[in-house]
């Protein structure tokens, strides 16, 4: 059977079907693109014909073409075919379409030329819309590039792409049909090499990352296909999902605090389990429904929640909205936002306090009344290089004594807290030292709210104060149900 290509995706050196049919059937109308180049009916066009152009200039002209039109031009005559076969042209095409800087296949294996590289990639994905393949590859490239620079140990857990046979096996066993974007995602990377016995991986190397407050520890990683099969059958076996909806577990935190993400293969939405998930399957959508589009199968505009979710995650990583946090010997992606407007900052007498929150979906209780939603918040405090400045006097340290929080659900005050210390500690701040960071949490009866407050510090130390106490502001930060849930 002859090789089939997706619409507009002819092989890099074979004749396009339209050209081939025109050559084989002289009665068939010749494609306008080829006819114009071949016949040049206008005298001025003949004077400017490509046959008279020097090789260097011809190469410059051909370098402006995409892969499809390069293949068409190669069918005009022998000289153009030889020029269109120059590997420098295919190097540019590989870079423009696939961001490839060396001739390698989708598993990173070296190939003899960029021309063969392009052909190999097209052959590997000949059943998918090529614009969608390029978009999915860009998503993975962004994630991998960020990991290479910031968390190479996590990048080392990413697996090679799965084969079509691997995907079909999953579909047969779980009786689902994966949306095209998710299929391509797994063709390019089969999740992370992580097992429940690998405690370091479970704590710190999840691609999606997580958070920690009190005893609640979450770090989410992408499951490989083999683990998707095993975990999906085990977890969903006792749950009564809608028979028309086909769910598979695609990402999870299997630390002491469970967190599960399920892809609905029917509508393309990604869901995360709530506190009531294990008893009765309660879940929340992770991506805005209006963005999901599974209908346009021939364009890069087709998108399921899995692709949108990972693209948004890559954007937040690249823009520094979320960053790496190191705790002891463990480094991990931390989901507490680091930039405004999601992170507030206030400086009082040299004390800088940054604050942000994250929605905790696995603790949500949509059947509850007073404590429906749970938000964790992260407070980071430090002393500016000039130290603690009060009344024109500089002090080399200051120590926290008390805290005051005003928590609102929408515009209603639901908690007004005064107390000593933070999580039982009285941090001492000095210039140049790392931020003192602590996390806590608060329940809300509504899906949005806010927190503001202050910390009472004394210059010097509590046991040896150098002046009177002062209040360092905690600028208001929001508690809100996000568009994307991670």
JSON list of C-alpha atoms in Angstrom, two decimals, residues 4-189:
[
{"chain": "A", "resi": 4, "resn": "UNK", "atom": "CA", "xyz": [-0.44, 8.02, 3.00]},
{"chain": "A", "resi": 5, "resn": "UNK", "atom": "CA", "xyz": [0.24, 11.57, 4.20]},
{"chain": "A", "resi": 6, "resn": "UNK", "atom": "CA", "xyz": [-2.05, 13.94, 6.07]},
{"chain": "A", "resi": 7, "resn": "UNK", "atom": "CA", "xyz": [-3.56, 16.82, 4.05]},
{"chain": "A", "resi": 8, "resn": "UNK", "atom": "CA", "xyz": [-0.87, 19.17, 2.76]},
{"chain": "A", "resi": 9, "resn": "UNK", "atom": "CA", "xyz": [1.92, 16.99, 4.16]},
{"chain": "A", "resi": 10, "resn": "UNK", "atom": "CA", "xyz": [3.70, 15.54, 1.12]},
{"chain": "A", "resi": 11, "resn": "UNK", "atom": "CA", "xyz": [6.98, 13.71, 1.60]},
{"chain": "A", "resi": 12, "resn": "UNK", "atom": "CA", "xyz": [10.07, 15.88, 1.49]},
{"chain": "A", "resi": 13, "resn": "UNK", "atom": "CA", "xyz": [11.48, 14.47, -1.74]},
{"chain": "A", "resi": 14, "resn": "UNK", "atom": "CA", "xyz": [8.65, 12.52, -3.38]},
{"chain": "A", "resi": 15, "resn": "UNK", "atom": "CA", "xyz": [6.45, 14.18, -5.96]},
{"chain": "A", "resi": 16, "resn": "UNK", "atom": "CA", "xyz": [3.30, 15.63, -4.43]},
{"chain": "A", "resi": 17, "resn": "UNK", "atom": "CA", "xyz": [0.24, 13.65, -5.47]},
{"chain": "A", "resi": 18, "resn": "UNK", "atom": "CA", "xyz": [-1.13, 16.56, -7.50]},
{"chain": "A", "resi": 19, "resn": "UNK", "atom": "CA", "xyz": [2.09, 16.77, -9.53]},
{"chain": "A", "resi": 20, "resn": "UNK", "atom": "CA", "xyz": [2.39, 13.02, -9.92]},
{"chain": "A", "resi": 21, "resn": "UNK", "atom": "CA", "xyz": [-1.17, 12.66, -11.21]},
{"chain": "A", "resi": 22, "resn": "UNK", "atom": "CA", "xyz": [-0.64, 15.50, -13.68]},
{"chain": "A", "resi": 23, "resn": "UNK", "atom": "CA", "xyz": [2.52, 13.82, -15.01]},
{"chain": "A", "resi": 24, "resn": "UNK", "atom": "CA", "xyz": [0.91, 10.41, -15.32]},
{"chain": "A", "resi": 25, "resn": "UNK", "atom": "CA", "xyz": [-2.30, 11.71, -16.89]},
{"chain": "A", "resi": 26, "resn": "UNK", "atom": "CA", "xyz": [-1.63, 14.30, -19.60]},
{"chain": "A", "resi": 27, "resn": "UNK", "atom": "CA", "xyz": [-5.32, 15.05, -19.89]},
{"chain": "A", "resi": 28, "resn": "UNK", "atom": "CA", "xyz": [-5.50, 16.10, -16.27]},
{"chain": "A", "resi": 29, "resn": "UNK", "atom": "CA", "xyz": [-5.19, 19.80, -15.54]},
{"chain": "A", "resi": 30, "resn": "UNK", "atom": "CA", "xyz": [-1.72, 20.69, -14.32]},
{"chain": "A", "resi": 31, "resn": "UNK", "atom": "CA", "xyz": [-1.50, 22.38, -10.87]},
{"chain": "A", "resi": 32, "resn": "UNK", "atom": "CA", "xyz": [-1.21, 26.15, -11.23]},
{"chain": "A", "resi": 33, "resn": "UNK", "atom": "CA", "xyz": [1.95, 26.29, -9.08]},
{"chain": "A", "resi": 34, "resn": "UNK", "atom": "CA", "xyz": [3.84, 23.91, -11.35]},
{"chain": "A", "resi": 35, "resn": "UNK", "atom": "CA", "xyz": [2.29, 25.25, -14.57]},
{"chain": "A", "resi": 36, "resn": "UNK", "atom": "CA", "xyz": [3.42, 28.79, -13.85]},
{"chain": "A", "resi": 37, "resn": "UNK", "atom": "CA", "xyz": [7.01, 27.77, -13.13]},
{"chain": "A", "resi": 38, "resn": "UNK", "atom": "CA", "xyz": [7.17, 25.31, -16.03]},
{"chain": "A", "resi": 39, "resn": "UNK", "atom": "CA", "xyz": [5.62, 27.40, -18.80]},
{"chain": "A", "resi": 40, "resn": "UNK", "atom": "CA", "xyz": [6.37, 31.02, -17.86]},
{"chain": "A", "resi": 41, "resn": "UNK", "atom": "CA", "xyz": [3.99, 32.30, -20.56]},
{"chain": "A", "resi": 42, "resn": "UNK", "atom": "CA", "xyz": [4.82, 35.93, -19.88]},
{"chain": "A", "resi": 43, "resn": "UNK", "atom": "CA", "xyz": [8.04, 37.09, -21.65]},
{"chain": "A", "resi": 44, "resn": "UNK", "atom": "CA", "xyz": [9.10, 39.03, -18.58]},
{"chain": "A", "resi": 45, "resn": "UNK", "atom": "CA", "xyz": [8.61, 35.87, -16.49]},
{"chain": "A", "resi": 46, "resn": "UNK", "atom": "CA", "xyz": [10.80, 33.95, -18.93]},
{"chain": "A", "resi": 47, "resn": "UNK", "atom": "CA", "xyz": [13.52, 36.58, -18.60]},
{"chain": "A", "resi": 48, "resn": "UNK", "atom": "CA", "xyz": [13.37, 36.15, -14.84]},
{"chain": "A", "resi": 49, "resn": "UNK", "atom": "CA", "xyz": [13.04, 32.34, -14.98]},
{"chain": "A", "resi": 50, "resn": "UNK", "atom": "CA", "xyz": [14.71, 30.36, -12.20]},
{"chain": "A", "resi": 51, "resn": "UNK", "atom": "CA", "xyz": [16.75, 28.39, -14.80]},
{"chain": "A", "resi": 52, "resn": "UNK", "atom": "CA", "xyz": [18.90, 31.47, -15.42]},
{"chain": "A", "resi": 53, "resn": "UNK", "atom": "CA", "xyz": [19.52, 32.25, -11.76]},
{"chain": "A", "resi": 54, "resn": "UNK", "atom": "CA", "xyz": [22.95, 31.47, -10.32]},
{"chain": "A", "resi": 55, "resn": "UNK", "atom": "CA", "xyz": [23.17, 28.64, -7.80]},
{"chain": "A", "resi": 56, "resn": "UNK", "atom": "CA", "xyz": [23.78, 30.86, -4.77]},
{"chain": "A", "resi": 57, "resn": "UNK", "atom": "CA", "xyz": [20.86, 33.13, -5.61]},
{"chain": "A", "resi": 58, "resn": "UNK", "atom": "CA", "xyz": [18.66, 30.14, -6.40]},
{"chain": "A", "resi": 59, "resn": "UNK", "atom": "CA", "xyz": [19.44, 28.65, -3.01]},
{"chain": "A", "resi": 60, "resn": "UNK", "atom": "CA", "xyz": [18.51, 31.97, -1.41]},
{"chain": "A", "resi": 61, "resn": "UNK", "atom": "CA", "xyz": [15.17, 31.97, -3.25]},
{"chain": "A", "resi": 62, "resn": "UNK", "atom": "CA", "xyz": [14.37, 28.38, -2.34]},
{"chain": "A", "resi": 63, "resn": "UNK", "atom": "CA", "xyz": [15.21, 29.06, 1.30]},
{"chain": "A", "resi": 64, "resn": "UNK", "atom": "CA", "xyz": [12.09, 31.24, 1.46]},
{"chain": "A", "resi": 65, "resn": "UNK", "atom": "CA", "xyz": [9.83, 28.27, 0.69]},
{"chain": "A", "resi": 66, "resn": "UNK", "atom": "CA", "xyz": [8.23, 25.90, 3.14]},
{"chain": "A", "resi": 67, "resn": "UNK", "atom": "CA", "xyz": [8.51, 22.11, 2.86]},
{"chain": "A", "resi": 68, "resn": "UNK", "atom": "CA", "xyz": [5.42, 21.69, 0.67]},
{"chain": "A", "resi": 69, "resn": "UNK", "atom": "CA", "xyz": [6.46, 24.24, -1.96]},
{"chain": "A", "resi": 70, "resn": "UNK", "atom": "CA", "xyz": [10.07, 23.05, -1.90]},
{"chain": "A", "resi": 71, "resn": "UNK", "atom": "CA", "xyz": [8.81, 19.60, -2.87]},
{"chain": "A", "resi": 72, "resn": "UNK", "atom": "CA", "xyz": [6.64, 21.10, -5.64]},
{"chain": "A", "resi": 73, "resn": "UNK", "atom": "CA", "xyz": [9.53, 23.12, -7.11]},
{"chain": "A", "resi": 74, "resn": "UNK", "atom": "CA", "xyz": [11.70, 19.97, -7.06]},
{"chain": "A", "resi": 75, "resn": "UNK", "atom": "CA", "xyz": [9.30, 18.39, -9.57]},
{"chain": "A", "resi": 76, "resn": "UNK", "atom": "CA", "xyz": [9.80, 21.07, -12.25]},
{"chain": "A", "resi": 77, "resn": "UNK", "atom": "CA", "xyz": [13.15, 19.97, -13.69]},
{"chain": "A", "resi": 78, "resn": "UNK", "atom": "CA", "xyz": [16.44, 18.32, -12.80]},
{"chain": "A", "resi": 79, "resn": "UNK", "atom": "CA", "xyz": [18.27, 21.51, -11.84]},
{"chain": "A", "resi": 80, "resn": "UNK", "atom": "CA", "xyz": [15.55, 22.64, -9.47]},
{"chain": "A", "resi": 81, "resn": "UNK", "atom": "CA", "xyz": [15.31, 19.12, -8.05]},
{"chain": "A", "resi": 82, "resn": "UNK", "atom": "CA", "xyz": [19.05, 19.14, -7.31]},
{"chain": "A", "resi": 83, "resn": "UNK", "atom": "CA", "xyz": [18.87, 22.62, -5.77]},
{"chain": "A", "resi": 84, "resn": "UNK", "atom": "CA", "xyz": [15.83, 21.69, -3.68]},
{"chain": "A", "resi": 85, "resn": "UNK", "atom": "CA", "xyz": [17.72, 18.68, -2.34]},
{"chain": "A", "resi": 86, "resn": "UNK", "atom": "CA", "xyz": [20.45, 20.81, -0.73]},
{"chain": "A", "resi": 87, "resn": "UNK", "atom": "CA", "xyz": [20.66, 19.83, 2.94]},
{"chain": "A", "resi": 88, "resn": "UNK", "atom": "CA", "xyz": [21.06, 23.45, 3.99]},
{"chain": "A", "resi": 89, "resn": "UNK", "atom": "CA", "xyz": [17.49, 24.06, 2.82]},
{"chain": "A", "resi": 90, "resn": "UNK", "atom": "CA", "xyz": [16.17, 21.13, 4.83]},
{"chain": "A", "resi": 91, "resn": "UNK", "atom": "CA", "xyz": [18.20, 22.24, 7.83]},
{"chain": "A", "resi": 92, "resn": "UNK", "atom": "CA", "xyz": [16.27, 25.52, 7.77]},
{"chain": "A", "resi": 93, "resn": "UNK", "atom": "CA", "xyz": [12.95, 23.70, 7.31]},
{"chain": "A", "resi": 94, "resn": "UNK", "atom": "CA", "xyz": [13.71, 21.39, 10.24]},
{"chain": "A", "resi": 95, "resn": "UNK", "atom": "CA", "xyz": [14.60, 24.37, 12.40]},
{"chain": "A", "resi": 96, "resn": "UNK", "atom": "CA", "xyz": [11.55, 26.43, 11.37]},
{"chain": "A", "resi": 97, "resn": "UNK", "atom": "CA", "xyz": [8.98, 23.63, 11.69]},
{"chain": "A", "resi": 98, "resn": "UNK", "atom": "CA", "xyz": [10.43, 21.37, 14.39]},
{"chain": "A", "resi": 99, "resn": "UNK", "atom": "CA", "xyz": [13.08, 23.52, 16.12]},
{"chain": "A", "resi": 100, "resn": "UNK", "atom": "CA", "xyz": [15.67, 20.85, 15.30]},
{"chain": "A", "resi": 101, "resn": "UNK", "atom": "CA", "xyz": [19.28, 22.01, 15.29]},
{"chain": "A", "resi": 102, "resn": "UNK", "atom": "CA", "xyz": [20.78, 18.61, 14.47]},
{"chain": "A", "resi": 103, "resn": "UNK", "atom": "CA", "xyz": [19.53, 15.72, 12.28]},
{"chain": "A", "resi": 104, "resn": "UNK", "atom": "CA", "xyz": [17.82, 13.39, 14.77]},
{"chain": "A", "resi": 105, "resn": "UNK", "atom": "CA", "xyz": [14.63, 11.36, 14.87]},
{"chain": "A", "resi": 106, "resn": "UNK", "atom": "CA", "xyz": [11.93, 11.71, 17.52]},
{"chain": "A", "resi": 107, "resn": "UNK", "atom": "CA", "xyz": [13.93, 9.52, 19.93]},
{"chain": "A", "resi": 108, "resn": "UNK", "atom": "CA", "xyz": [17.10, 11.60, 19.53]},
{"chain": "A", "resi": 109, "resn": "UNK", "atom": "CA", "xyz": [18.90, 9.10, 17.30]},
{"chain": "A", "resi": 110, "resn": "UNK", "atom": "CA", "xyz": [21.27, 10.66, 14.75]},
{"chain": "A", "resi": 111, "resn": "UNK", "atom": "CA", "xyz": [20.33, 10.63, 11.07]},
{"chain": "A", "resi": 112, "resn": "UNK", "atom": "CA", "xyz": [22.62, 11.22, 8.06]},
{"chain": "A", "resi": 113, "resn": "UNK", "atom": "CA", "xyz": [20.93, 14.43, 6.81]},
{"chain": "A", "resi": 114, "resn": "UNK", "atom": "CA", "xyz": [18.30, 17.02, 7.58]},
{"chain": "A", "resi": 115, "resn": "UNK", "atom": "CA", "xyz": [16.40, 15.96, 4.49]},
{"chain": "A", "resi": 116, "resn": "UNK", "atom": "CA", "xyz": [16.11, 12.43, 5.84]},
{"chain": "A", "resi": 117, "resn": "UNK", "atom": "CA", "xyz": [15.30, 13.86, 9.26]},
{"chain": "A", "resi": 118, "resn": "UNK", "atom": "CA", "xyz": [12.33, 15.77, 7.93]},
{"chain": "A", "resi": 119, "resn": "UNK", "atom": "CA", "xyz": [11.10, 12.76, 5.97]},
{"chain": "A", "resi": 120, "resn": "UNK", "atom": "CA", "xyz": [11.46, 10.52, 9.05]},
{"chain": "A", "resi": 121, "resn": "UNK", "atom": "CA", "xyz": [9.43, 12.88, 11.23]},
{"chain": "A", "resi": 122, "resn": "UNK", "atom": "CA", "xyz": [6.69, 13.15, 8.60]},
{"chain": "A", "resi": 123, "resn": "UNK", "atom": "CA", "xyz": [6.62, 9.37, 8.21]},
{"chain": "A", "resi": 124, "resn": "UNK", "atom": "CA", "xyz": [6.41, 8.91, 11.99]},
{"chain": "A", "resi": 125, "resn": "UNK", "atom": "CA", "xyz": [3.35, 11.19, 12.25]},
{"chain": "A", "resi": 126, "resn": "UNK", "atom": "CA", "xyz": [1.72, 10.64, 8.86]},
{"chain": "A", "resi": 127, "resn": "UNK", "atom": "CA", "xyz": [-1.68, 9.90, 10.45]},
{"chain": "A", "resi": 128, "resn": "UNK", "atom": "CA", "xyz": [-1.84, 13.22, 12.35]},
{"chain": "A", "resi": 129, "resn": "UNK", "atom": "CA", "xyz": [-2.42, 16.84, 11.26]},
{"chain": "A", "resi": 130, "resn": "UNK", "atom": "CA", "xyz": [1.09, 18.22, 10.80]},
{"chain": "A", "resi": 131, "resn": "UNK", "atom": "CA", "xyz": [0.32, 21.68, 12.33]},
{"chain": "A", "resi": 132, "resn": "UNK", "atom": "CA", "xyz": [-0.87, 19.90, 15.50]},
{"chain": "A", "resi": 133, "resn": "UNK", "atom": "CA", "xyz": [2.30, 17.78, 15.62]},
{"chain": "A", "resi": 134, "resn": "UNK", "atom": "CA", "xyz": [4.43, 20.93, 15.41]},
{"chain": "A", "resi": 135, "resn": "UNK", "atom": "CA", "xyz": [2.41, 22.60, 18.17]},
{"chain": "A", "resi": 136, "resn": "UNK", "atom": "CA", "xyz": [2.70, 19.62, 20.53]},
{"chain": "A", "resi": 137, "resn": "UNK", "atom": "CA", "xyz": [6.43, 19.38, 19.89]},
{"chain": "A", "resi": 138, "resn": "UNK", "atom": "CA", "xyz": [6.82, 23.09, 20.72]},
{"chain": "A", "resi": 139, "resn": "UNK", "atom": "CA", "xyz": [5.04, 22.46, 24.02]},
{"chain": "A", "resi": 140, "resn": "UNK", "atom": "CA", "xyz": [7.40, 19.62, 24.95]},
{"chain": "A", "resi": 141, "resn": "UNK", "atom": "CA", "xyz": [10.45, 21.60, 23.80]},
{"chain": "A", "resi": 142, "resn": "UNK", "atom": "CA", "xyz": [9.50, 24.49, 26.08]},
{"chain": "A", "resi": 143, "resn": "UNK", "atom": "CA", "xyz": [9.10, 22.19, 29.07]},
{"chain": "A", "resi": 144, "resn": "UNK", "atom": "CA", "xyz": [12.31, 20.26, 28.37]},
{"chain": "A", "resi": 145, "resn": "UNK", "atom": "CA", "xyz": [14.36, 23.42, 27.79]},
{"chain": "A", "resi": 146, "resn": "UNK", "atom": "CA", "xyz": [13.16, 24.87, 31.10]},
{"chain": "A", "resi": 147, "resn": "UNK", "atom": "CA", "xyz": [13.93, 21.63, 32.94]},
{"chain": "A", "resi": 148, "resn": "UNK", "atom": "CA", "xyz": [17.40, 21.42, 31.35]},
{"chain": "A", "resi": 149, "resn": "UNK", "atom": "CA", "xyz": [18.30, 24.80, 32.85]},
{"chain": "A", "resi": 150, "resn": "UNK", "atom": "CA", "xyz": [16.43, 24.68, 36.15]},
{"chain": "A", "resi": 151, "resn": "UNK", "atom": "CA", "xyz": [15.72, 21.07, 37.16]},
{"chain": "A", "resi": 152, "resn": "UNK", "atom": "CA", "xyz": [17.81, 18.64, 35.06]},
{"chain": "A", "resi": 153, "resn": "UNK", "atom": "CA", "xyz": [17.20, 15.82, 37.51]},
{"chain": "A", "resi": 154, "resn": "UNK", "atom": "CA", "xyz": [13.49, 16.00, 36.64]},
{"chain": "A", "resi": 155, "resn": "UNK", "atom": "CA", "xyz": [14.21, 16.08, 32.91]},
{"chain": "A", "resi": 156, "resn": "UNK", "atom": "CA", "xyz": [16.15, 12.84, 33.35]},
{"chain": "A", "resi": 157, "resn": "UNK", "atom": "CA", "xyz": [12.89, 11.14, 34.39]},
{"chain": "A", "resi": 158, "resn": "UNK", "atom": "CA", "xyz": [11.16, 11.92, 31.07]},
{"chain": "A", "resi": 159, "resn": "UNK", "atom": "CA", "xyz": [10.70, 8.78, 28.98]},
{"chain": "A", "resi": 160, "resn": "UNK", "atom": "CA", "xyz": [11.12, 8.26, 25.27]},
{"chain": "A", "resi": 161, "resn": "UNK", "atom": "CA", "xyz": [8.03, 8.68, 23.14]},
{"chain": "A", "resi": 162, "resn": "UNK", "atom": "CA", "xyz": [5.57, 5.80, 23.03]},
{"chain": "A", "resi": 163, "resn": "UNK", "atom": "CA", "xyz": [4.82, 3.88, 19.83]},
{"chain": "A", "resi": 164, "resn": "UNK", "atom": "CA", "xyz": [1.47, 3.69, 18.07]},
{"chain": "A", "resi": 165, "resn": "UNK", "atom": "CA", "xyz": [1.30, 0.07, 19.24]},
{"chain": "A", "resi": 166, "resn": "UNK", "atom": "CA", "xyz": [1.74, 1.18, 22.87]},
{"chain": "A", "resi": 167, "resn": "UNK", "atom": "CA", "xyz": [-1.11, 3.68, 22.53]},
{"chain": "A", "resi": 168, "resn": "UNK", "atom": "CA", "xyz": [-3.37, 1.17, 20.82]},
{"chain": "A", "resi": 169, "resn": "UNK", "atom": "CA", "xyz": [-2.69, -1.33, 23.59]},
{"chain": "A", "resi": 170, "resn": "UNK", "atom": "CA", "xyz": [-3.83, 1.22, 26.19]},
{"chain": "A", "resi": 171, "resn": "UNK", "atom": "CA", "xyz": [-6.92, 2.03, 24.17]},
{"chain": "A", "resi": 172, "resn": "UNK", "atom": "CA", "xyz": [-7.81, -1.65, 23.78]},
{"chain": "A", "resi": 173, "resn": "UNK", "atom": "CA", "xyz": [-7.31, -2.51, 27.45]},
{"chain": "A", "resi": 174, "resn": "UNK", "atom": "CA", "xyz": [-9.10, 0.55, 28.87]},
{"chain": "A", "resi": 175, "resn": "UNK", "atom": "CA", "xyz": [-11.67, 0.71, 26.03]},
{"chain": "A", "resi": 176, "resn": "UNK", "atom": "CA", "xyz": [-11.03, 4.39, 25.29]},
{"chain": "A", "resi": 177, "resn": "UNK", "atom": "CA", "xyz": [-9.99, 6.51, 22.31]},
{"chain": "A", "resi": 178, "resn": "UNK", "atom": "CA", "xyz": [-7.42, 9.14, 23.21]},
{"chain": "A", "resi": 179, "resn": "UNK", "atom": "CA", "xyz": [-7.94, 12.64, 21.79]},
{"chain": "A", "resi": 180, "resn": "UNK", "atom": "CA", "xyz": [-5.40, 13.40, 19.04]},
{"chain": "A", "resi": 181, "resn": "UNK", "atom": "CA", "xyz": [-3.44, 16.05, 21.02]},
{"chain": "A", "resi": 182, "resn": "UNK", "atom": "CA", "xyz": [-2.92, 13.61, 23.91]},
{"chain": "A", "resi": 183, "resn": "UNK", "atom": "CA", "xyz": [-1.88, 10.85, 21.50]},
{"chain": "A", "resi": 184, "resn": "UNK", "atom": "CA", "xyz": [0.79, 13.10, 20.05]},
{"chain": "A", "resi": 185, "resn": "UNK", "atom": "CA", "xyz": [1.91, 14.21, 23.51]},
{"chain": "A", "resi": 186, "resn": "UNK", "atom": "CA", "xyz": [2.59, 10.58, 24.40]},
{"chain": "A", "resi": 187, "resn": "UNK", "atom": "CA", "xyz": [4.16, 9.82, 21.03]},
{"chain": "A", "resi": 188, "resn": "UNK", "atom": "CA", "xyz": [6.77, 12.47, 21.87]},
{"chain": "A", "resi": 189, "resn": "UNK", "atom": "CA", "xyz": [7.16, 11.66, 25.59]}
]
